[in-house]
Amino acid sequence: MGSGKRSLTTMAMALACACACAVLAAPGVAYASPTPTPTRTPTATPTPASNKDLEAVRKKLDKLYHAAAVATDAYNAAEEKAQKQSAEIVDLAREIVKGQAKLDKLKDRAGAAARAQYRGGGLPPEARLWLSDDPQEFLDGAGRVRQGEHATKGLLAEMTRTQQDLEQYAKDASTQWKKLEANRKTKAEAKKKIKERIAAAEKLESQLEKEEKERLAKLEEEAAYQAQTAWLSSGVLAEINSKASEQGKKAVKYATGQIGKPYEWGAEGPGSYDCSGLTSQAWASAGHGIPRTSQEQWKQLTRVDIKDMRPGDLIIYFDDASHVGMYMGDGAIVHAPRPGRTVTITGAGSMPILGVVRPDA
Protein backbone atom coordinates (compact mmCIF):
# COMPACT_ATOMS: atom_id res chain seq x y z
CA MET A 1 0.00 0.00 0.00
CA GLY A 2 2.74 2.38 0.88
CA SER A 3 4.58 1.40 -2.22
CA GLY A 4 1.45 2.01 -4.34
CA LYS A 5 0.92 5.46 -2.88
CA ARG A 6 4.50 6.43 -3.64
CA SER A 7 4.04 5.32 -7.26
CA LEU A 8 0.93 7.46 -7.63
CA THR A 9 2.69 10.40 -6.16
CA THR A 10 5.64 9.91 -8.45
CA MET A 11 3.38 9.73 -11.46
CA ALA A 12 1.42 12.81 -10.45
CA MET A 13 4.63 14.79 -10.15
CA ALA A 14 5.86 13.57 -13.51
CA LEU A 15 2.55 14.51 -15.08
CA ALA A 16 2.60 17.93 -13.62
CA CYS A 17 6.10 18.52 -14.98
CA ALA A 18 5.06 17.31 -18.42
CA CYS A 19 2.05 19.63 -18.46
CA ALA A 20 4.19 22.52 -17.41
CA CYS A 21 6.71 21.83 -20.14
CA ALA A 22 3.95 21.58 -22.71
CA VAL A 23 2.51 24.96 -21.71
CA LEU A 24 5.91 26.68 -21.79
CA ALA A 25 6.65 25.18 -25.21
CA ALA A 26 3.30 26.17 -26.73
CA PRO A 27 3.62 28.74 -29.59
CA GLY A 28 2.36 32.35 -29.16
CA VAL A 29 2.83 32.51 -25.45
CA ALA A 30 5.50 34.79 -24.02
CA TYR A 31 6.35 36.06 -20.59
CA ALA A 32 8.16 39.35 -20.09
CA SER A 33 10.53 39.93 -17.28
CA PRO A 34 9.14 42.18 -14.55
CA THR A 35 9.34 45.94 -15.47
CA PRO A 36 11.66 47.84 -13.10
CA THR A 37 10.06 50.71 -11.16
CA PRO A 38 11.11 54.05 -12.79
CA THR A 39 13.16 56.40 -10.66
CA ARG A 40 12.70 60.22 -10.85
CA THR A 41 15.71 62.40 -11.52
CA PRO A 42 15.49 65.45 -9.30
CA THR A 43 15.25 68.78 -11.23
CA ALA A 44 18.29 70.96 -10.62
CA THR A 45 17.39 74.25 -9.01
CA PRO A 46 19.22 77.11 -10.79
CA THR A 47 21.79 78.72 -8.60
CA PRO A 48 21.06 82.45 -8.23
CA ALA A 49 23.75 84.69 -9.65
CA SER A 50 26.02 86.25 -7.10
CA ASN A 51 26.23 90.02 -6.67
CA LYS A 52 29.63 89.89 -8.32
CA ASP A 53 28.13 88.18 -11.38
CA LEU A 54 25.25 90.66 -11.52
CA GLU A 55 27.66 93.56 -11.22
CA ALA A 56 29.51 92.19 -14.26
CA VAL A 57 26.16 91.99 -16.09
CA ARG A 58 25.37 95.59 -15.11
CA LYS A 59 28.68 96.83 -16.49
CA LYS A 60 28.19 94.82 -19.68
CA LEU A 61 24.71 96.30 -20.12
CA ASP A 62 26.09 99.80 -19.55
CA LYS A 63 28.64 99.25 -22.32
CA LEU A 64 26.05 97.89 -24.74
CA TYR A 65 23.58 100.71 -24.12
CA HIS A 66 26.37 103.27 -24.28
CA ALA A 67 27.43 101.89 -27.67
CA ALA A 68 23.80 102.10 -28.78
CA ALA A 69 23.68 105.74 -27.62
CA VAL A 70 26.80 106.58 -29.64
CA ALA A 71 25.30 104.93 -32.71
CA THR A 72 22.02 106.79 -32.08
CA ASP A 73 23.88 110.11 -32.07
CA ALA A 74 25.52 109.16 -35.37
CA TYR A 75 22.12 108.24 -36.82
CA ASN A 76 20.53 111.50 -35.65
CA ALA A 77 23.43 113.56 -37.03
CA ALA A 78 23.17 111.83 -40.41
CA GLU A 79 19.40 112.36 -40.41
CA GLU A 80 19.81 116.07 -39.66
CA LYS A 81 22.40 116.45 -42.43
CA ALA A 82 20.22 114.53 -44.86
CA GLN A 83 17.31 116.88 -44.22
CA LYS A 84 19.49 119.94 -44.86
CA GLN A 85 21.01 118.42 -47.99
CA SER A 86 17.59 117.49 -49.33
CA ALA A 87 16.41 121.07 -48.79
CA GLU A 88 19.51 122.40 -50.57
CA ILE A 89 18.93 120.08 -53.51
CA VAL A 90 15.33 121.33 -53.78
CA ASP A 91 16.53 124.96 -53.70
CA LEU A 92 19.14 124.24 -56.38
CA ALA A 93 16.53 122.55 -58.54
CA ARG A 94 14.36 125.68 -58.31
CA GLU A 95 17.33 127.86 -59.29
CA ILE A 96 18.03 125.60 -62.26
CA VAL A 97 14.42 125.91 -63.43
CA LYS A 98 14.49 129.70 -63.06
CA GLY A 99 17.88 129.94 -64.77
CA GLN A 100 16.74 127.79 -67.69
CA ALA A 101 13.65 129.96 -68.15
CA LYS A 102 15.81 133.08 -68.12
CA LEU A 103 18.23 131.58 -70.64
CA ASP A 104 15.33 130.67 -72.93
CA LYS A 105 14.12 134.29 -72.89
CA LEU A 106 17.62 135.60 -73.61
CA LYS A 107 17.90 133.19 -76.54
CA ASP A 108 14.56 134.43 -77.86
CA ARG A 109 15.81 138.02 -77.72
CA ALA A 110 19.06 137.08 -79.46
CA GLY A 111 17.07 135.25 -82.13
CA ALA A 112 14.85 138.31 -82.67
CA ALA A 113 17.95 140.48 -83.17
CA ALA A 114 19.36 138.02 -85.68
CA ARG A 115 16.08 137.94 -87.63
CA ALA A 116 15.96 141.75 -87.72
CA GLN A 117 19.45 141.83 -89.20
CA TYR A 118 18.37 139.29 -91.83
CA ARG A 119 15.39 141.42 -92.79
CA GLY A 120 17.77 144.40 -93.25
CA GLY A 121 19.50 142.61 -96.07
CA GLY A 122 22.21 141.08 -94.03
CA LEU A 123 24.29 144.32 -94.13
CA PRO A 124 25.89 145.51 -90.93
CA PRO A 125 24.21 148.63 -89.48
CA GLU A 126 27.40 150.65 -90.15
CA ALA A 127 27.27 149.84 -93.85
CA ARG A 128 23.63 150.85 -94.13
CA LEU A 129 24.44 154.20 -92.47
CA TRP A 130 27.31 154.95 -94.86
CA LEU A 131 24.97 154.40 -97.77
CA SER A 132 22.52 156.97 -96.40
CA ASP A 133 22.23 160.38 -98.22
CA ASP A 134 20.98 162.24 -95.12
CA PRO A 135 23.84 163.32 -92.74
CA GLN A 136 21.42 163.85 -89.85
CA GLU A 137 19.99 160.39 -90.38
CA PHE A 138 23.55 159.12 -90.37
CA LEU A 139 24.33 160.82 -87.04
CA ASP A 140 21.08 159.64 -85.46
CA GLY A 141 21.64 156.16 -86.76
CA ALA A 142 25.20 156.08 -85.46
CA GLY A 143 23.88 156.62 -81.93
CA ARG A 144 21.37 153.88 -82.37
CA VAL A 145 24.09 151.57 -83.65
CA ARG A 146 26.22 152.17 -80.58
CA GLN A 147 23.23 151.55 -78.35
CA GLY A 148 22.44 148.40 -80.28
CA GLU A 149 26.01 147.18 -79.98
CA HIS A 150 26.00 147.74 -76.23
CA ALA A 151 22.65 145.98 -75.92
CA THR A 152 23.88 143.03 -77.97
CA LYS A 153 27.07 142.73 -75.97
CA GLY A 154 25.07 142.94 -72.73
CA LEU A 155 22.67 140.30 -73.99
CA LEU A 156 25.49 137.93 -74.89
CA ALA A 157 27.24 138.56 -71.56
CA GLU A 158 24.03 137.89 -69.67
CA MET A 159 23.48 134.69 -71.61
CA THR A 160 27.02 133.59 -70.77
CA ARG A 161 26.58 134.34 -67.06
CA THR A 162 23.24 132.54 -66.97
CA GLN A 163 24.73 129.51 -68.67
CA GLN A 164 27.62 129.48 -66.18
CA ASP A 165 25.18 129.76 -63.27
CA LEU A 166 23.21 126.80 -64.57
CA GLU A 167 26.36 124.72 -64.85
CA GLN A 168 27.36 125.64 -61.28
CA TYR A 169 23.88 124.84 -59.96
CA ALA A 170 24.08 121.44 -61.64
CA LYS A 171 27.51 120.75 -60.11
CA ASP A 172 26.33 121.82 -56.65
CA ALA A 173 23.24 119.64 -56.94
CA SER A 174 25.39 116.66 -57.95
CA THR A 175 27.71 117.26 -54.98
CA GLN A 176 24.81 117.51 -52.55
CA TRP A 177 23.29 114.37 -53.98
CA LYS A 178 26.54 112.44 -53.40
CA LYS A 179 26.67 113.72 -49.81
CA LEU A 180 23.06 112.70 -49.33
CA GLU A 181 23.80 109.19 -50.54
CA ALA A 182 26.83 108.98 -48.22
CA ASN A 183 24.68 110.07 -45.28
CA ARG A 184 22.10 107.45 -46.15
CA LYS A 185 24.82 104.81 -45.85
CA THR A 186 25.95 106.32 -42.55
CA LYS A 187 22.37 106.19 -41.28
CA ALA A 188 21.98 102.57 -42.36
CA GLU A 189 25.22 101.53 -40.65
CA ALA A 190 24.31 103.40 -37.47
CA LYS A 191 20.83 101.87 -37.46
CA LYS A 192 22.33 98.40 -37.79
CA LYS A 193 24.70 99.02 -34.87
CA ILE A 194 21.87 100.38 -32.71
CA LYS A 195 19.72 97.31 -33.29
CA GLU A 196 22.62 94.92 -32.70
CA ARG A 197 23.64 96.54 -29.39
CA ILE A 198 20.08 96.77 -28.09
CA ALA A 199 19.33 93.16 -29.13
CA ALA A 200 22.49 91.96 -27.34
CA ALA A 201 21.50 93.86 -24.19
CA GLU A 202 17.95 92.52 -24.27
CA LYS A 203 19.22 88.98 -24.78
CA LEU A 204 21.54 89.34 -21.80
CA GLU A 205 18.70 90.63 -19.61
CA SER A 206 16.32 87.89 -20.80
CA GLN A 207 18.65 85.23 -19.39
CA LEU A 208 18.13 86.52 -15.87
CA GLU A 209 15.49 85.19 -13.51
CA LYS A 210 12.87 87.59 -12.13
CA GLU A 211 14.62 87.79 -8.76
CA GLU A 212 17.94 88.48 -10.50
CA LYS A 213 16.41 91.28 -12.56
CA GLU A 214 15.12 92.88 -9.39
CA ARG A 215 18.55 92.66 -7.80
CA LEU A 216 20.15 94.05 -10.96
CA ALA A 217 17.80 97.04 -10.85
CA LYS A 218 18.84 97.65 -7.24
CA LEU A 219 22.51 97.47 -8.22
CA GLU A 220 21.88 100.08 -10.93
CA GLU A 221 20.13 102.32 -8.42
CA GLU A 222 22.93 101.85 -5.92
CA ALA A 223 25.62 102.72 -8.49
CA ALA A 224 23.73 105.90 -9.46
CA TYR A 225 23.20 106.80 -5.80
CA GLN A 226 26.89 106.36 -4.97
CA ALA A 227 27.93 108.52 -7.92
CA GLN A 228 25.42 111.23 -6.97
CA THR A 229 26.54 111.13 -3.33
CA ALA A 230 30.18 111.52 -4.34
CA TRP A 231 29.26 114.47 -6.59
CA LEU A 232 27.26 116.21 -3.87
CA SER A 233 29.93 115.58 -1.23
CA SER A 234 32.25 117.83 -3.22
CA GLY A 235 30.09 120.75 -2.12
CA VAL A 236 29.17 121.65 -5.70
CA LEU A 237 25.48 122.11 -4.92
CA ALA A 238 26.25 124.86 -2.39
CA GLU A 239 27.85 126.88 -5.20
CA ILE A 240 24.92 126.47 -7.62
CA ASN A 241 22.40 129.25 -7.00
CA SER A 242 21.62 130.72 -10.42
CA LYS A 243 17.96 131.19 -11.36
CA ALA A 244 16.45 130.00 -14.61
CA SER A 245 15.76 132.36 -17.48
CA GLU A 246 12.19 132.68 -18.77
CA GLN A 247 13.03 130.44 -21.73
CA GLY A 248 14.80 128.03 -19.39
CA LYS A 249 11.67 127.74 -17.24
CA LYS A 250 9.61 126.91 -20.33
CA ALA A 251 12.13 124.29 -21.44
CA VAL A 252 12.13 122.63 -18.00
CA LYS A 253 8.33 122.65 -17.89
CA TYR A 254 8.17 120.92 -21.27
CA ALA A 255 10.80 118.31 -20.34
CA THR A 256 9.20 117.42 -17.00
CA GLY A 257 5.85 117.18 -18.77
CA GLN A 258 7.23 114.20 -20.71
CA ILE A 259 8.07 112.14 -17.59
CA GLY A 260 6.87 108.57 -17.95
CA LYS A 261 7.07 108.48 -21.76
CA PRO A 262 9.27 105.72 -23.18
CA TYR A 263 12.78 106.07 -24.54
CA GLU A 264 13.03 105.33 -28.26
CA TRP A 265 16.19 105.91 -30.27
CA GLY A 266 15.81 108.57 -32.96
CA ALA A 267 12.52 109.81 -31.46
CA GLU A 268 11.67 113.49 -30.94
CA GLY A 269 8.22 113.12 -29.43
CA PRO A 270 5.48 113.55 -28.78
CA GLY A 271 4.99 109.94 -27.69
CA SER A 272 8.61 108.94 -27.10
CA TYR A 273 12.10 110.44 -27.02
CA ASP A 274 15.80 109.74 -27.04
CA CYS A 275 18.04 111.87 -24.82
CA SER A 276 18.82 114.69 -27.27
CA GLY A 277 15.38 114.46 -28.83
CA LEU A 278 13.94 115.45 -25.44
CA THR A 279 16.32 118.37 -24.86
CA SER A 280 16.08 119.75 -28.40
CA GLN A 281 12.28 119.62 -28.39
CA ALA A 282 12.12 121.17 -24.91
CA TRP A 283 14.12 124.17 -26.09
CA ALA A 284 12.19 124.35 -29.36
CA SER A 285 9.00 124.62 -27.30
CA ALA A 286 10.63 127.53 -25.47
CA GLY A 287 11.17 129.28 -28.81
CA HIS A 288 14.89 128.60 -29.10
CA GLY A 289 16.14 126.03 -31.59
CA ILE A 290 19.28 124.05 -30.72
CA PRO A 291 21.24 121.24 -32.47
CA ARG A 292 19.57 117.85 -32.61
CA THR A 293 22.34 115.66 -31.15
CA SER A 294 24.11 115.71 -27.79
CA GLN A 295 27.49 115.89 -29.53
CA GLU A 296 26.49 118.94 -31.58
CA GLN A 297 24.88 120.52 -28.51
CA TRP A 298 28.25 120.16 -26.80
CA LYS A 299 30.15 121.56 -29.80
CA GLN A 300 27.92 124.48 -30.69
CA LEU A 301 26.29 125.77 -27.51
CA THR A 302 27.95 128.12 -25.00
CA ARG A 303 29.76 126.28 -22.21
CA VAL A 304 29.40 127.32 -18.58
CA ASP A 305 31.00 126.19 -15.32
CA ILE A 306 29.06 123.71 -13.23
CA LYS A 307 28.94 126.19 -10.35
CA ASP A 308 27.22 128.70 -12.66
CA MET A 309 24.63 126.38 -14.18
CA ARG A 310 20.92 127.12 -13.87
CA PRO A 311 17.70 125.23 -14.60
CA GLY A 312 17.30 124.70 -18.34
CA ASP A 313 21.03 124.25 -18.94
CA LEU A 314 22.11 120.97 -20.51
CA ILE A 315 24.55 118.61 -18.82
CA ILE A 316 26.58 116.57 -21.29
CA TYR A 317 27.78 113.15 -20.12
CA PHE A 318 30.66 110.78 -20.96
CA ASP A 319 33.89 111.63 -22.79
CA ASP A 320 32.24 111.20 -26.19
CA ALA A 321 29.26 113.48 -25.34
CA SER A 322 26.90 110.58 -26.03
CA HIS A 323 24.25 111.51 -23.44
CA VAL A 324 22.51 114.68 -22.31
CA GLY A 325 20.08 115.67 -19.58
CA MET A 326 18.42 118.95 -18.61
CA TYR A 327 19.29 120.47 -15.25
CA MET A 328 16.14 121.28 -13.30
CA GLY A 329 17.63 122.51 -10.03
CA ASP A 330 18.39 120.98 -6.61
CA GLY A 331 21.08 118.74 -8.10
CA ALA A 332 18.69 116.84 -10.39
CA ILE A 333 18.17 116.38 -14.11
CA VAL A 334 15.29 115.20 -16.27
CA HIS A 335 16.39 112.90 -19.09
CA ALA A 336 15.52 109.98 -21.36
CA PRO A 337 17.92 107.27 -20.08
CA ARG A 338 18.05 104.32 -22.49
CA PRO A 339 15.97 101.63 -24.21
CA GLY A 340 13.61 99.92 -21.80
CA ARG A 341 13.38 103.01 -19.60
CA THR A 342 11.14 106.09 -19.50
CA VAL A 343 11.77 109.82 -19.21
CA THR A 344 12.60 110.33 -15.55
CA ILE A 345 14.33 112.47 -12.92
CA THR A 346 17.70 111.43 -11.52
CA GLY A 347 20.75 112.91 -9.83
CA ALA A 348 22.80 115.25 -12.01
CA GLY A 349 25.98 113.57 -10.79
CA SER A 350 24.82 109.99 -11.32
CA MET A 351 26.84 109.74 -14.54
CA PRO A 352 30.30 111.04 -15.52
CA ILE A 353 29.85 114.74 -16.42
CA LEU A 354 31.72 116.09 -19.44
CA GLY A 355 30.45 119.64 -19.08
CA VAL A 356 27.51 122.04 -19.13
CA VAL A 357 26.12 124.11 -22.03
CA ARG A 358 23.59 126.93 -22.09
CA PRO A 359 21.23 127.21 -25.08
CA ASP A 360 20.11 130.79 -24.34
CA ALA A 361 23.43 132.28 -23.28
Short mmCIF file of C-alpha atoms in Angstrom, two decimals, residues 17 24 44 89 251 302 306:
data_model
loop_
_atom_site.label_atom_id
_atom_site.label_comp_id
_atom_site.label_asym_id
_atom_site.label_seq_id
_atom_site.Cartn_x
_atom_site.Cartn_y
_atom_site.Cartn_z
CA CYS A 17 6.10 18.52 -14.98
CA LEU A 24 5.91 26.68 -21.79
CA ALA A 44 18.29 70.96 -10.62
CA ILE A 89 18.93 120.08 -53.51
CA ALA A 251 12.13 124.29 -21.44
CA THR A 302 27.95 128.12 -25.00
CA ILE A 306 29.06 123.71 -13.23
#
